[in-house]
Amino acid sequence: MNMVTKTAIANMKYHKGKNVLTGIAIFLTSLLLLVVPTVGKDMIDIQFNMVNKTYPTWHALYRDVSEKQAEQLSAHHDISVYGLRSDVGCFMSETASVNMCYMDESAMELYKLGLQEGRMPEKTEEIVLSQGIIKELGVSAALGDTVTIPYQIRRDGGLGKKQERTFTLVGLLADSEEDLAKRSYIALVSKAFIQEEQGADKVAYNFLFQVTGDENVTTDAIEGTIKDIAEGFGIRESNTAVNTPYLEANYVDPAFLGGIIIIMIIIVLAGIITIYSIYYVSMIQRVQEFGKLKAIGTTKRQLKQLVLREGFAVAGIAMPVGLLGGSLLIKWILRLYSGFSNDNDMQAIIDSGEVQLLHGWIYILAIGVTLVTIYLSLLVPMRKAAKISEIEAMRYQGDKYAIKRKGMGYTFMNIGRLTKTYLAGNKKRNMITILSMSITGVFLLVIATVLSCANAEQCADYETMGQYDIYVITESGNQEHPEREWSTIMQNNPITDAMSEKIQALDGVENVDIFSSLEISCDRFEEGMGLCGVPEEYAKNVEKEILDGHVTYEELKSGDKVVLDNKMLYWYPELKLGDILHLQIKDGDRLIEKDVEIAAIGDYSIGFANFNMLIMAKEAIDNMVENNANSILHVYGEKRYDEMLEKALIDIISESGVLGMQSWQRVYETWKDNLTMISSTCYIFLGILSVICIMNLINTMMNSVYVRRKELGMLQAIGMTNKQLTAMLWQEGMFYTFGTLIISVGFGSVLGYPAYLWAKHDGLLSIHEYHYPWTAAIIVTVVMIVLQCVLAFVLSRSVQRDSLIERIRFSE
């Protein structure tokens, strides 16, 4: 051990106060740098572990591929493995969903399917079932037995008429727990069967495949290759499906890496600012120390090394403790999360050890980044130490070196003037302290703004209207159940004025409103869009939410104008005010053609528009069609949740068989659980960052007292009381506290609004209304003031422990 290292270790022991605070900052920095990426990766690994147990292994599939196209695709150099699947029809069952499909052996492997017994079907009348399907059919069958099955064949985008055929059972598939729980199964038929039912030249396959590449390839690269292949073969984007969960579970996700990097940068910046501030403040009282070392021959490089090795010596103690603490916290945090979210599968994986929770590369990363953080923090203090002049250092007399007292004389001195004099002489240090603490405060207020706007009640209000939404359940293309088509339901719609009156008469109901909708198509956009009819009671709501253009509710009654929901612009940005849309509107068995003008663009909630993108007056829709276009009935209750009322509503809708219900309470509870977890995670992270920066305030106050021990002793010798000493320290602390609060709360509030607008634009957490984070602002203010009061009291008592004589004799 050379002399520089020995001196650095001796300095570390001598300057205990400063180095304890530095150590705490390093401890928290290393802890966060380990815990944040580890917990993030572990949670993703656990989810992906569950994904890999159940999800198929194909990267993507192309729909509606002919056999000839499949042969051409299979020869593509970027496709390593492929398989074919064709969904030919389904069993007719009121209790379960059974899909009839053909799969080749490769497709079976890609879907992780295997036969328990028997073989794959080869002839037209051969089939593979599972015990769950056999039970649903209500029969008893073993391999070789025959089973008569009613089914429907898919043709022209829908399901055909009922058919029956007797099949021979040649194989058995296993039932997963999810299959049994959802009562959703697959029955395998032969290629001969699908060719007979649909015609050999009309069979459309799903082409399943994996892209060539190693495990280090990114998900973006794989998705890019999938898109390029599709474009090369003229396959539409709507006929491409990417197995995103499987890709994210097994390949590098750039979004995950980007998120981890951003969080780590924030942690590093907080650590750099705090450690730098602590060393900068301490440099003021160490001028003579470095000057004397330089006077006896210490070079500039040795002085730099002295500061650097002192910091690394502190890190040598604090960093291992931080890594150890982080290691102990990781499993506890994961268990806490799984318990809070009631995720038993996640808890089982954590306890079983199936997923590795600690990762060596993250430890190396945390150590490396922590050391870099410390090095960057000490760069400026190292240079300052090297630049100190020997003569200037010898002339230095404690805190007077930094204080310029010109123009600061008073004929009468009080506590306030004493505080002002001291603070005015340390402007640079004061600004560094305030700014370093304010950065974290600004960041905290911005995040708090976004979280305060994500309100569970408002999220539920955005997705629903009233306390209960009763809606029509429709199914398109099922020829065996044409009664489930919306065009058919319109002719015998259960949502009528009579139903509204019946519900209105129930105890606990305040009001009932009916909205209508129509299925539309247009050459400007794909099918599946809807036209929403809003009753006159909501005329103000329609006009209030208009963002661009102008139209009154009375004008919408004409049926010639519509308001476009701005969500539609995400898919069709070319639509604009004044455009004429030529609509084809389904009215039962009729098709109505209607030209409408986009008179305005608005922003409407999901509950209001019911996923429809065009808004019109209900009166216009009712006049336009012959049938009943009522699609949703909103029930407003006297209470947010009324169990008796809910049961009564369920009894009413169960009579129809085509109505469903969504309650405000269920949506609210879902959002509440999700937002609580997100908020808790964010605030815990921000809280630790805040503690790191608070170390800077503590260091500043401790140093200000330490370097002025002699001065304070002389003031008390001529009459300053202990109470006045505490008051002076409190006033100094309040200067830092209020300076920090003004910047944190002020700039944080200003920057919070653009953050809200960004979250609203991107649909983050269903944010749609701005709410100032009063709670966070008040908590930050109270915590800072209380902390400062406690700190002033503690420092005052620490000064008073020494006698006046000892303090007056104090010298650096």
Short mmCIF file of C-alpha atoms in Angstrom, two decimals, residues 516-518 520-522 525 529-534 556 561-566 568 575 581-583 585 596-600 604 608-617 621:
data_model
loop_
_atom_site.label_atom_id
_atom_site.label_comp_id
_atom_site.label_asym_id
_atom_site.label_seq_id
_atom_site.Cartn_x
_atom_site.Cartn_y
_atom_site.Cartn_z
CA SER A 516 -78.44 3.34 -30.47
CA SER A 517 -75.91 2.22 -33.07
CA LEU A 518 -75.75 1.01 -36.64
CA ILE A 520 -71.78 0.72 -41.38
CA SER A 521 -69.27 0.25 -44.15
CA CYS A 522 -67.58 2.79 -46.37
CA PHE A 525 -62.35 2.60 -44.20
CA MET A 529 -67.00 0.71 -37.76
CA GLY A 530 -70.21 1.91 -36.13
CA LEU A 531 -72.49 4.91 -36.05
CA CYS A 532 -73.56 5.96 -32.52
CA GLY A 533 -76.95 7.55 -31.90
CA VAL A 534 -76.90 9.89 -28.89
CA LEU A 556 -77.03 16.34 -36.23
CA LYS A 561 -73.76 15.42 -40.61
CA VAL A 562 -71.67 13.42 -38.16
CA VAL A 563 -69.00 14.07 -35.56
CA LEU A 564 -65.85 11.97 -36.01
CA ASP A 565 -64.27 10.56 -32.84
CA ASN A 566 -60.58 11.54 -32.99
CA MET A 568 -60.40 7.05 -35.69
CA LEU A 575 -59.90 11.88 -42.79
CA LEU A 581 -68.53 9.73 -46.44
CA HIS A 582 -70.67 7.43 -48.57
CA LEU A 583 -72.03 5.00 -45.99
CA ILE A 585 -75.96 1.15 -43.41
CA VAL A 596 -72.81 12.27 -44.53
CA GLU A 597 -70.41 15.13 -43.92
CA ILE A 598 -67.72 15.15 -41.23
CA ALA A 599 -68.86 18.40 -39.59
CA ALA A 600 -66.65 18.20 -36.50
CA TYR A 604 -65.49 10.96 -26.58
CA PHE A 608 -70.22 7.37 -24.36
CA ALA A 609 -69.50 6.25 -27.93
CA ASN A 610 -69.56 2.50 -27.14
CA PHE A 611 -66.58 1.93 -29.49
CA ASN A 612 -68.38 3.64 -32.38
CA MET A 613 -66.35 6.19 -34.33
CA LEU A 614 -69.11 8.33 -35.82
CA ILE A 615 -71.56 10.30 -33.68
CA MET A 616 -75.07 11.32 -34.72
CA ALA A 617 -78.33 12.29 -32.99
CA ILE A 621 -80.87 7.17 -36.64
#
